[in-house]
Coordinates of C-alpha atoms and ligand atoms in Angstrom, one line a residue:
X1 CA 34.5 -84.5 105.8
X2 CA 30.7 -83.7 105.5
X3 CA 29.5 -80.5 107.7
X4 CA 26.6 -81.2 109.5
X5 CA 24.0 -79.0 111.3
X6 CA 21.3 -79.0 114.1
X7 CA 17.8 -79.1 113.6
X8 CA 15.9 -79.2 117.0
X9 CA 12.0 -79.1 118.1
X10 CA 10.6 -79.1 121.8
X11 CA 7.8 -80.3 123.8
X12 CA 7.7 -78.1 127.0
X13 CA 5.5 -79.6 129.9
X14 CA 4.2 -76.1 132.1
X15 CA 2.5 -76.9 135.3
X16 CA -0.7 -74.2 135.4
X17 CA -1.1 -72.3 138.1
X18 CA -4.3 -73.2 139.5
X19 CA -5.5 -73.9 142.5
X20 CA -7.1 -76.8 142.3
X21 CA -6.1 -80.3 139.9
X22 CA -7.5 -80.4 136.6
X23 CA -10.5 -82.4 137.3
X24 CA -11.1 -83.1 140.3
X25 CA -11.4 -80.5 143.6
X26 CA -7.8 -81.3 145.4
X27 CA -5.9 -78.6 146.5
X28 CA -2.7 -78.4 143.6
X29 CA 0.3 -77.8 145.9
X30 CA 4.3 -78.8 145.7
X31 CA 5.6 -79.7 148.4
X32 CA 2.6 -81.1 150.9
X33 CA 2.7 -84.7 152.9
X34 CA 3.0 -87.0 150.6
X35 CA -0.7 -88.6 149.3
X36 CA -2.6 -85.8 151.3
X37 CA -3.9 -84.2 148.4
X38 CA -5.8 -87.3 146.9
X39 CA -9.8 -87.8 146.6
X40 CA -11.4 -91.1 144.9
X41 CA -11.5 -89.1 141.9
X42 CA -7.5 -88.8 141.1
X43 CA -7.3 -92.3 142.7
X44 CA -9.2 -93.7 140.1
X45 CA -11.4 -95.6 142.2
X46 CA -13.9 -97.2 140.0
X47 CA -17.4 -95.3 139.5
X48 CA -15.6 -91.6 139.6
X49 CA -16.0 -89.2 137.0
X50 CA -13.8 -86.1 136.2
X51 CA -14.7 -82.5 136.0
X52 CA -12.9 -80.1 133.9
X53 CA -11.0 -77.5 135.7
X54 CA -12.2 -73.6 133.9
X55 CA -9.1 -72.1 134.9
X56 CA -6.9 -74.6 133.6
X57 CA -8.5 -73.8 130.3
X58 CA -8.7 -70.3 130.0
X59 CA -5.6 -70.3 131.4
X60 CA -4.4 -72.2 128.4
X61 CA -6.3 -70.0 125.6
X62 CA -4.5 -67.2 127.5
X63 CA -1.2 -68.4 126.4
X64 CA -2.5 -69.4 123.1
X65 CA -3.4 -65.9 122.2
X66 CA 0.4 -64.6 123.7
X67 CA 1.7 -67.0 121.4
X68 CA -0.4 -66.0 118.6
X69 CA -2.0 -69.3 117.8
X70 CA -5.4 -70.5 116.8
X71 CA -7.7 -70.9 119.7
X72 CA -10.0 -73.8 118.8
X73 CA -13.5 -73.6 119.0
X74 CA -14.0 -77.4 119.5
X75 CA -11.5 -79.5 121.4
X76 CA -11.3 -83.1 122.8
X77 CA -10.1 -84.7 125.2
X78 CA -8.5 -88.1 124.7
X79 CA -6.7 -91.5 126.8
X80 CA -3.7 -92.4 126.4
X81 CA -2.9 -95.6 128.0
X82 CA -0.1 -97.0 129.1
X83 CA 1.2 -99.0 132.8
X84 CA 2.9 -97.2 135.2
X85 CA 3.0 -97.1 139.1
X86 CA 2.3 -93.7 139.6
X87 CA -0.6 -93.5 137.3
X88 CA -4.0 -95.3 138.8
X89 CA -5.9 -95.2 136.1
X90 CA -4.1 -96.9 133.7
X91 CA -4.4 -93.9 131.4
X92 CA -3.4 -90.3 131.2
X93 CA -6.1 -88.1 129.7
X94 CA -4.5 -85.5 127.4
X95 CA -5.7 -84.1 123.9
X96 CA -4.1 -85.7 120.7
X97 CA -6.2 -84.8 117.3
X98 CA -8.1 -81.5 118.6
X99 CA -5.8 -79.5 121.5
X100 CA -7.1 -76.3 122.7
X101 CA -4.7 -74.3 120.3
X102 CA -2.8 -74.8 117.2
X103 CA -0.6 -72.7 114.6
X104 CA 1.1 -70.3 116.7
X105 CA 4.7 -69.0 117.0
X106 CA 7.4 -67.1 119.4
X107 CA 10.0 -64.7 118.5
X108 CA 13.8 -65.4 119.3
X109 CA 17.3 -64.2 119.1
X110 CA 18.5 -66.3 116.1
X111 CA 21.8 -67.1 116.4
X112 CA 23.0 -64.6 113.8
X113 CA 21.5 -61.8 116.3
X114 CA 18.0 -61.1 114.2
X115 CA 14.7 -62.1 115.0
X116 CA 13.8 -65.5 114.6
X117 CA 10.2 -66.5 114.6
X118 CA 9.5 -70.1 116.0
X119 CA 6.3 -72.0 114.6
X120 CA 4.0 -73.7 117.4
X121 CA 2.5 -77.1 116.4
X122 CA 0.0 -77.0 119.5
X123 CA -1.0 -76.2 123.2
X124 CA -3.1 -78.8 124.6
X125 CA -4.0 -79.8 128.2
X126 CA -3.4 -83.0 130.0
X127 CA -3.0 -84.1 133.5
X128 CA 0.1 -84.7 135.3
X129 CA 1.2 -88.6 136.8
X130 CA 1.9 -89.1 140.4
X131 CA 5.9 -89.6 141.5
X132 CA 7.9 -92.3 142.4
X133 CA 10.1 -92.0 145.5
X134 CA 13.4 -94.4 145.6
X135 CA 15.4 -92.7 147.7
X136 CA 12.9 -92.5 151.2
X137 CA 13.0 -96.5 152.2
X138 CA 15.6 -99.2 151.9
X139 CA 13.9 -101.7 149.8
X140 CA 11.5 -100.8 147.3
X141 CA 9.9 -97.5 146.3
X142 CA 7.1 -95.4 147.5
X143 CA 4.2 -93.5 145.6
X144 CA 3.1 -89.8 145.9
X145 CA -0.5 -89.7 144.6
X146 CA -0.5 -85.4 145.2
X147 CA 0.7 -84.2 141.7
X148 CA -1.8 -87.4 140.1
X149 CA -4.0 -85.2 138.7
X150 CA -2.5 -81.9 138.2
X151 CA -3.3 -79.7 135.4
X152 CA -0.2 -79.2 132.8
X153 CA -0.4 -77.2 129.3
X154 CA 2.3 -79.1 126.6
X155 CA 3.8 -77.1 124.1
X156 CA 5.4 -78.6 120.4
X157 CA 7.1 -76.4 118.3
X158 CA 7.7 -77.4 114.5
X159 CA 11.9 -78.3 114.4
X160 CA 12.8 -74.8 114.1
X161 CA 15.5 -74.4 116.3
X162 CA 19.2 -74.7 114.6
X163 CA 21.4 -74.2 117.7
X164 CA 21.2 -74.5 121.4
X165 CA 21.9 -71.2 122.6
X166 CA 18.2 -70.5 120.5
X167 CA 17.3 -73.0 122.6
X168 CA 17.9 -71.6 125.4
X169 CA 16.8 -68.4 124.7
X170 CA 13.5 -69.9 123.6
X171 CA 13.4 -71.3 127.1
X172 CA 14.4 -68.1 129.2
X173 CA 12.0 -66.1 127.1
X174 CA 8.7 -68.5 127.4
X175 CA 9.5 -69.1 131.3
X176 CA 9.5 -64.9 131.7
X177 CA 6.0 -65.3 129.4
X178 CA 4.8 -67.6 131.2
X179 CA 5.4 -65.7 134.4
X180 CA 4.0 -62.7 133.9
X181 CA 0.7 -64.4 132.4
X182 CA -0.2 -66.1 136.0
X183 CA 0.0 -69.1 133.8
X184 CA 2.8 -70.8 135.7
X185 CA 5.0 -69.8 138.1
X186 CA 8.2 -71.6 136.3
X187 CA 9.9 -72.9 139.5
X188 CA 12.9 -74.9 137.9
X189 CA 13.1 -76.6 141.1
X190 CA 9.8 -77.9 142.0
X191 CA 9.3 -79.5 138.3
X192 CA 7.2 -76.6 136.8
X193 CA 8.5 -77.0 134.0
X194 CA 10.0 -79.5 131.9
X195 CA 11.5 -80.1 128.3
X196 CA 12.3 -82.7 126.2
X197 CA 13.9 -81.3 122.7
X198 CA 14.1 -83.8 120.0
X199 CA 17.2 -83.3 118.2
X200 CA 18.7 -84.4 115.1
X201 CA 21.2 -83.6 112.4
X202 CA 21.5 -82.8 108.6
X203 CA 24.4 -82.1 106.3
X204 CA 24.8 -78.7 106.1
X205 CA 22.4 -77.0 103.6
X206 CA 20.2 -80.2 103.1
X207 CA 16.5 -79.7 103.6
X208 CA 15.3 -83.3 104.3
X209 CA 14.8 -83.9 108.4
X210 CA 17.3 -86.2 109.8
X211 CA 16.4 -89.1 112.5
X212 CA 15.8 -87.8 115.8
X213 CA 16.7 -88.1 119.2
X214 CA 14.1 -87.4 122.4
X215 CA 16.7 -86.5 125.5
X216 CA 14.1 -86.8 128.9
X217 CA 14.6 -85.6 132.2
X218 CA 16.7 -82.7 131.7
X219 CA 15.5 -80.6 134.7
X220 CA 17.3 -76.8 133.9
X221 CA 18.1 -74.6 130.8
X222 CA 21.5 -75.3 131.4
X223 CA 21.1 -78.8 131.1
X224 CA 19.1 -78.2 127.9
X225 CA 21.3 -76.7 126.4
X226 CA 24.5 -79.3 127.3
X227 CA 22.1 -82.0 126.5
X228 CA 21.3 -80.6 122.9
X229 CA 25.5 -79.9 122.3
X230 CA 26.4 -83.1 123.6
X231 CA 24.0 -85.0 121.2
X232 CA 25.2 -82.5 118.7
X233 CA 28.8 -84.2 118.8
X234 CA 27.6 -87.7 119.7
X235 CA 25.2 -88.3 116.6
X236 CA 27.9 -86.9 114.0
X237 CA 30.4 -89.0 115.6
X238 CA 28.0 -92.0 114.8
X239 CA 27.6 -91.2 111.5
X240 CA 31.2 -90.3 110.9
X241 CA 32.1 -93.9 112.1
X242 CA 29.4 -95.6 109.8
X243 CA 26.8 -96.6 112.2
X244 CA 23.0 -95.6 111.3
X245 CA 21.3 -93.3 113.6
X246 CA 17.6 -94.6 114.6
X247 CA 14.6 -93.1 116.7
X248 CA 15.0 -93.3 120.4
X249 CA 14.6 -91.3 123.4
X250 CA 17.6 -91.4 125.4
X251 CA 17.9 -90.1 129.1
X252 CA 20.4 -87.0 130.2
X253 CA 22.5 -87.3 133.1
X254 CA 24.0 -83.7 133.6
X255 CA 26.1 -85.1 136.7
X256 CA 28.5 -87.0 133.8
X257 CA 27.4 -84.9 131.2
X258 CA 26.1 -87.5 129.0
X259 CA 23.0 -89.3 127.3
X260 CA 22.3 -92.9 127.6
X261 CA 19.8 -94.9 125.3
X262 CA 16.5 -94.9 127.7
X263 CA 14.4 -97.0 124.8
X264 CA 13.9 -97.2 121.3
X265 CA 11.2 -94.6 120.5
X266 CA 7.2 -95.4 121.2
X267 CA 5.0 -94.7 118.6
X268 CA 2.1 -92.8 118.7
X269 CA 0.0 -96.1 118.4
X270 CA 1.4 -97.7 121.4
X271 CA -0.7 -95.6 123.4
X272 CA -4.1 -96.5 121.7
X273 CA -5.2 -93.1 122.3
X274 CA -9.2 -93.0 121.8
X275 CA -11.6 -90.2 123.1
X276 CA -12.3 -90.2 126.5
X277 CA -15.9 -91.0 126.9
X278 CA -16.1 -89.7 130.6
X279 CA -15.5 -85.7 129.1
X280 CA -17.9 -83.6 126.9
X281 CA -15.8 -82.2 124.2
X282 CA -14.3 -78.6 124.8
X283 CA -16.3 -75.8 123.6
X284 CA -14.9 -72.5 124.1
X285 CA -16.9 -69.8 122.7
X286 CA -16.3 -66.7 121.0
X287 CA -17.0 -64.7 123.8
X288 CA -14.6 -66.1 126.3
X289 CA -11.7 -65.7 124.0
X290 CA -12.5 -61.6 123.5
X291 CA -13.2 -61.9 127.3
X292 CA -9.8 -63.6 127.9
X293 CA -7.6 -61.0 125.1
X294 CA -9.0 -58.2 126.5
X295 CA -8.0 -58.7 130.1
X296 CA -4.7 -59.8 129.5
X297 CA -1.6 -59.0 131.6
X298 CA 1.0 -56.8 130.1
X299 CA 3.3 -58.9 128.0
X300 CA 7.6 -58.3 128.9
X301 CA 8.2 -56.6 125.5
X302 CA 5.0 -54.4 125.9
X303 CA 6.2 -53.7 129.1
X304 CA 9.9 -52.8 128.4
X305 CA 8.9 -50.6 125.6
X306 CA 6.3 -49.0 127.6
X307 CA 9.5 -48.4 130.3
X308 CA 11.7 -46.9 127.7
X309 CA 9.0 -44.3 126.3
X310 CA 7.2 -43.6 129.6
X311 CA 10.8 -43.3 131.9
X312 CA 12.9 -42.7 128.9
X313 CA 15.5 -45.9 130.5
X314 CA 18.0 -47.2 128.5
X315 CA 17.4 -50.5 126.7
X316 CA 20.1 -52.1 128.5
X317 CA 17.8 -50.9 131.9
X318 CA 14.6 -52.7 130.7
X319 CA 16.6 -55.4 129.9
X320 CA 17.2 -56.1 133.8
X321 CA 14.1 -54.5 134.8
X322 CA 11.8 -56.6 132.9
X323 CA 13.5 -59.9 133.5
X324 CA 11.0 -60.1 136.3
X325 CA 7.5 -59.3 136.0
X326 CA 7.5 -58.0 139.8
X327 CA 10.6 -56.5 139.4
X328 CA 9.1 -53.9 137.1
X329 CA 6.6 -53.3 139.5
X330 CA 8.7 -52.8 141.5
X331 CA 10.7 -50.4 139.9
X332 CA 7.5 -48.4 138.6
X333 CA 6.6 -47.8 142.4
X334 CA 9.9 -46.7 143.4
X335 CA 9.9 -44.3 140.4
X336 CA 6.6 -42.8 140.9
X337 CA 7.0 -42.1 144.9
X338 CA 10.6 -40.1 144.2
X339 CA 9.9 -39.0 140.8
X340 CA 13.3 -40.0 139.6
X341 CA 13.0 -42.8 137.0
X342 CA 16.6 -42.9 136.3
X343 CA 18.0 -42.6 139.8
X344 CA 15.4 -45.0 141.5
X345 CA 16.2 -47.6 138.2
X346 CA 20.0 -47.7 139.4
X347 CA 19.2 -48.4 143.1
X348 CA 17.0 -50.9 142.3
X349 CA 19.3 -52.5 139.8
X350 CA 22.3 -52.1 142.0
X351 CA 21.4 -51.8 145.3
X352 CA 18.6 -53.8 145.6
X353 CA 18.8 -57.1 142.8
X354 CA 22.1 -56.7 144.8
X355 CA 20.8 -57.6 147.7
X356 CA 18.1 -60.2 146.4
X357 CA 20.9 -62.0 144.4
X358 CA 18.3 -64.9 142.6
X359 CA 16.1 -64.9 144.7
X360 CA 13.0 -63.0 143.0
X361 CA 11.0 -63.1 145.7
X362 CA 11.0 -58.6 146.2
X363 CA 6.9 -59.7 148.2
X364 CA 8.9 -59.9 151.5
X365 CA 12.0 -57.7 150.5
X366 CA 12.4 -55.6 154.1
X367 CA 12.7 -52.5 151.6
X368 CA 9.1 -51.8 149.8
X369 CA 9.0 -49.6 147.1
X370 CA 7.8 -46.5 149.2
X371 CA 10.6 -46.8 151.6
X372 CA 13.2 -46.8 148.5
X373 CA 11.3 -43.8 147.3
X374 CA 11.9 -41.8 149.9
X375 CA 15.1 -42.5 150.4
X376 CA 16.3 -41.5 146.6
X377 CA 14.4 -38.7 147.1
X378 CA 16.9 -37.9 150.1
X379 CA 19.5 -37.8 147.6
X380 CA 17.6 -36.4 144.9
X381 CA 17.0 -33.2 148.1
X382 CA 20.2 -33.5 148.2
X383 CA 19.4 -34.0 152.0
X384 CA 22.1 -37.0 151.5
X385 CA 25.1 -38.0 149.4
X386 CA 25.2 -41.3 147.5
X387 CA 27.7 -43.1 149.9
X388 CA 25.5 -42.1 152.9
X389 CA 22.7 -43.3 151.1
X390 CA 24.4 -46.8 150.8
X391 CA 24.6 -46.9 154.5
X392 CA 21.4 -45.8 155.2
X393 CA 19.8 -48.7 152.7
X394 CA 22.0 -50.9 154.3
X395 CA 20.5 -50.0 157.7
X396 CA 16.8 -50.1 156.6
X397 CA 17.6 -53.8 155.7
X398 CA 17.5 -54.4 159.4
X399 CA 15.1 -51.3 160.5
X400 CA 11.6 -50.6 159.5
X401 CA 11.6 -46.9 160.6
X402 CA 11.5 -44.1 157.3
X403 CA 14.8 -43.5 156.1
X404 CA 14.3 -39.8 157.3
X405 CA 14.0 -41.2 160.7
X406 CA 16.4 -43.0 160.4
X407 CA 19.2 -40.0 158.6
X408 CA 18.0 -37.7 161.5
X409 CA 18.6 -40.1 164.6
X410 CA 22.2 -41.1 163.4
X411 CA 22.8 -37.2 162.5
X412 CA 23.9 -38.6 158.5
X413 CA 22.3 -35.7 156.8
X414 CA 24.8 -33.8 154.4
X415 CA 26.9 -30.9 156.2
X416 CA 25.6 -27.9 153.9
X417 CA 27.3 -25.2 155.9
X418 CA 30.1 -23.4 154.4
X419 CA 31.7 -23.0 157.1
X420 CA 32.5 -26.2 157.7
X421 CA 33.2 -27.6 154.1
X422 CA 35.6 -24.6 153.6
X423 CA 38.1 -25.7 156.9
X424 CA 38.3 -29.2 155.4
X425 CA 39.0 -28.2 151.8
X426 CA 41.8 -25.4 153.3
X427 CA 42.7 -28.6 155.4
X428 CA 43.2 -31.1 152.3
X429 CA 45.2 -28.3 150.0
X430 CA 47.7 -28.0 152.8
X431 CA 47.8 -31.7 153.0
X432 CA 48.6 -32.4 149.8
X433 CA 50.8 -29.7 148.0
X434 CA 52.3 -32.1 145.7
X435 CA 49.0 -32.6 144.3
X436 CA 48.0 -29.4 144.2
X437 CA 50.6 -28.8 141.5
X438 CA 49.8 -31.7 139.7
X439 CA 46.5 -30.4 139.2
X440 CA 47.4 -26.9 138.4
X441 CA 50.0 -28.5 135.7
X442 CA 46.8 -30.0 134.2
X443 CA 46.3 -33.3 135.6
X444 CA 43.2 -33.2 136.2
X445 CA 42.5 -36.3 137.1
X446 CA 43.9 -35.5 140.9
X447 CA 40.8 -33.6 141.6
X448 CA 38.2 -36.8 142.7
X449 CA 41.3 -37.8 144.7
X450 CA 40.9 -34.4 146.7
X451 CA 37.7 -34.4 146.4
X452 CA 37.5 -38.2 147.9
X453 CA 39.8 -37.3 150.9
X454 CA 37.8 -34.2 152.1
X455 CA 34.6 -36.1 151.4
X456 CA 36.5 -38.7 154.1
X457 CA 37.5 -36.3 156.3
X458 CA 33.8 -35.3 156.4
X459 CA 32.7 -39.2 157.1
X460 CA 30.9 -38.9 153.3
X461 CA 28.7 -35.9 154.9
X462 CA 29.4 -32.8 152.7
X463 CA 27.1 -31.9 150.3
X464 CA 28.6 -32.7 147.0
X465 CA 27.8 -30.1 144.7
X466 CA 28.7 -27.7 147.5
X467 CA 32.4 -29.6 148.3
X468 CA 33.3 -29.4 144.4
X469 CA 32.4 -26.0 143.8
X470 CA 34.6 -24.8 146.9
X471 CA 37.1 -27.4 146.1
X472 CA 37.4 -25.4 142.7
X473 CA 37.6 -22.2 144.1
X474 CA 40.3 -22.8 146.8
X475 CA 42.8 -24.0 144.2
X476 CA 41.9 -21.1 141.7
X477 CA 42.8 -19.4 144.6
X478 CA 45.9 -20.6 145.1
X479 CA 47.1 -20.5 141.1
X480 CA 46.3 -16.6 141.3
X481 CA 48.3 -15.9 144.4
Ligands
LIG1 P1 6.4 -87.8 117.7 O1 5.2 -88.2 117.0 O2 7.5 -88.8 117.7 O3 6.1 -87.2 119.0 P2 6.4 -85.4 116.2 O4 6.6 -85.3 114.7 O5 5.1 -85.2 116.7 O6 7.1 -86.7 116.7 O7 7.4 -84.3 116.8 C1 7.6 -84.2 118.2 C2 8.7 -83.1 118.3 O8 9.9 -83.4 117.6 C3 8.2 -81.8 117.8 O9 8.7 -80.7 118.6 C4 9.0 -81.7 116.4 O10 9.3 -80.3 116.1 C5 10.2 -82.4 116.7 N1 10.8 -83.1 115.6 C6 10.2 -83.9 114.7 N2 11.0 -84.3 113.8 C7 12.3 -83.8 114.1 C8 13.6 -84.0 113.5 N3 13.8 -84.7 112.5 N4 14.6 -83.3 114.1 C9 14.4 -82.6 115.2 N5 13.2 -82.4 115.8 C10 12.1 -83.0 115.2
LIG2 MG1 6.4 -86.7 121.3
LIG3 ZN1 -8.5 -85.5 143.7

């Protein structure tokens, strides 16, 4: 039986974050009435001539530097044609020979655990088609003209990959990139972004390239990454059986978990891709490139790194922290306003990605970082015990007041007085005798079991250090007598 393995490259369509499409002025929104956001120009009415978008280009170069590639001085724009409903035009105008960058690469977890760089082929920018809708009318299908027009930025990388969990950390790691350069906002859901890996397979140890496979519309990571196993075992059972492999692009349906033939692959001279003569060629100077690399946002390994020396976190912490660019921000606020990095990173990990679940949305969160400051610094006072603090965050979900305000009214600040803490402990150790000797025998595990039944007693009131250091006492007490 002949071993094979997988050799895998991707094209990644990213939707840029702009506000307007990528050459004419309509507004660039998901999710508006359908064909509002059209203008002669992306309806291709005859006479109309487009306009390059500058922030879809800079935005562009800015992921070209991130992804260390070369930033071209001189770029084109090109057609390529082909018939489709949802495109007016007749054509889509991309880049084919000179895209904006070229040469780059991206650093993965291989899947033997090390660092695995991933060569870039290109970044170019082309505009996006319209969308067919089959499901809104009985008979026949409807057009959405709104996302005709839309800036995207397509990525190829070299066939570098050798499994699908690379893959997929490939993907996970870009969309984070991607995110925290304002580049796109990588909303799964709304089509942001989109991949199509071409996959093929080899006998193990064999450096010639095998035939490939495109799979289209695969519309998560997960799906990715089934697709990409699924062809795995599908293409070697073809060529166990006998039967050739050739070059098509076949479709993924994740419901059955299957690919089906779509069409036998397109060549690049189907399209009869020429320069558009409508568009000046791209020239980005120098100067805008410095201009672009020097105001950069902070990159997610910068940033974690930055979060281990500055806060002195754990890597495991930055792992979580930095998943989200604004949940580092987040995090940083929190820290700086109780001057606890440690205890404000485990509320926020716990309490509060607790609360958010996947929704990364923290903008309308009903706790901001100031109010979360204040209240670990209640702990941190020692103004309020852990558990009450629990209560009181879950209260300041519903109540905007300060979380002091909010401790004082409902009297949960911690019961300092000895007085009181010393009756409850005398209380539990004449409660519990058998336990008592237990402990005194050594087992000393029975003490957070008093300790949690006097800090019940005291509805999670007593100050902590205070109840142990009593707690201790008493009993020493006790043994001496
Ligand atoms: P095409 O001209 O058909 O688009 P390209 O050679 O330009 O093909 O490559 C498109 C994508 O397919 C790239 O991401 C590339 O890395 C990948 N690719 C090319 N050949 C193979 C192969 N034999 N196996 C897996 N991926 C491949
Ligand atoms: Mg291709
Ligand atoms: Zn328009």
């Amino acid at each position: 039986m002949i071993e094979y393995e997988l050799v895998i490259g991707i094209e990644i369509h990213a939707q840029l974050s702009t506000q307007t499409k990528l050459f004419c002025s309509c507004p660039n929104n998901f999710g508006d009435i359908p064909n509002q956001n059209t203008c002669p120009v992306c309806l291709a009415h005859p006479g109309t001539l487009p306009v390059i978008n500058r922030t879809a280009v800079e935005k562009t170069v800015k992921a070209g530097i991130a992804f260390h590639c070369e930033i071209n001085s001189f770029s084109r724009f090109a057609r390529k044609n082909y018939f489709y409903p949802d495109l007016p035009k007749g054509y889509q105008i991309s880049q084919y020979e000179s895209p904006v960058c070229s040469n780059g690469y991206f650093e993965i977890k291989g899947s033997d655990g090390l660092p695995k760089r991933i060569r870039l082929r290109r970044i170019h920018i082309e505009e996006d088609a319209g969308k067919l809708m089959h499901e809104t009318v009985k008979s026949g299908s409807l057009v959405d003209l709104n996302r005709a027009g839309t800036p995207l930025m397509e990525m190829v990388t070299e066939p570098d990959f050798s499994s699908a969990d690379e893959v997929y950390d490939f993907l996970v790691r870009l969309r984070r990139i991607l995110r925290y350069l304002n580049v796109c906002d990588g909303n799964m859901e709304e089509g942001s972004m989109r991949c199509e890996p071409n996959i093929s397979i080899r006998p193990k140890g064999s450096t010639q390239l095998g035939t490939k496979i495109e799979l289209k519309n695969i519309n998560s990571f997960k799906a990715a990454k089934r697709g990409i196993e699924f062809e795995f075992r599908r293409q070697i059972l073809c060529l166990d059986m006998g039967e050739k492999l050739c070059q098509e692009t076949r479709g993924w349906d994740d419901n059955k978990g299957e690919s089906f033939l779509m069409r036998t692959k397109e060549d690049a001279h189907d399209y009869r891709y020429f320069p558009d003569p409508d568009l000046q060629p791209l020239r980005i100077p120098e100067s805008l490139i410095k201009q672009i690399s020097e105001t950069m946002e902070e990159l997610p390994d910068a940033r974690k790194d930055r979060l281990v020396k500055v806060y002195g976190l754990s890597e495991n912490d930055v792992e979580v922290l930095c998943s989200e660019k604004t949940h580092a921000e987040y995090f940083e606020k929190t820290a700086e306003r109780c001057n606890d990095p440690k205890l404000a990173a485990n509320w926020v990990m716990g309490e509060v990605l607790r609360v958010l679940k996947n929704d990364s949305n923290l903008e309308s969160f009903p706790i901001q970082p100031d109010r979360l400051g204040m209240l670990v610094s209640l702990i941190k006072q020692g103004k309020i015990s852990g558990t009450i603090a629990k209560k009181v965050f879950e209260l300041m979900l519903k109540n905007p007041d300060s979380p002091e305000k909010i401790v004082s009214e409902r009297g949960l600040s911690v019961v300092g007085d000895d007085d009181s803490i010393l009756k409850v402990v005398q209380e539990i150790i004449a409660e519990f005798p058998d336990q008592i000797t237990q402990y005194l025998s050594g087992k000393e595990k029975v003490f957070g079991f008093l300790i949690g039944n006097a800090m019940k007693k005291m509805k999670g009131k007593a100050d902590p250090a205070k109840l142990n250091q009593m707690m201790k006492d008493e009993i020493e007490k006790k043994k001496n007598m």
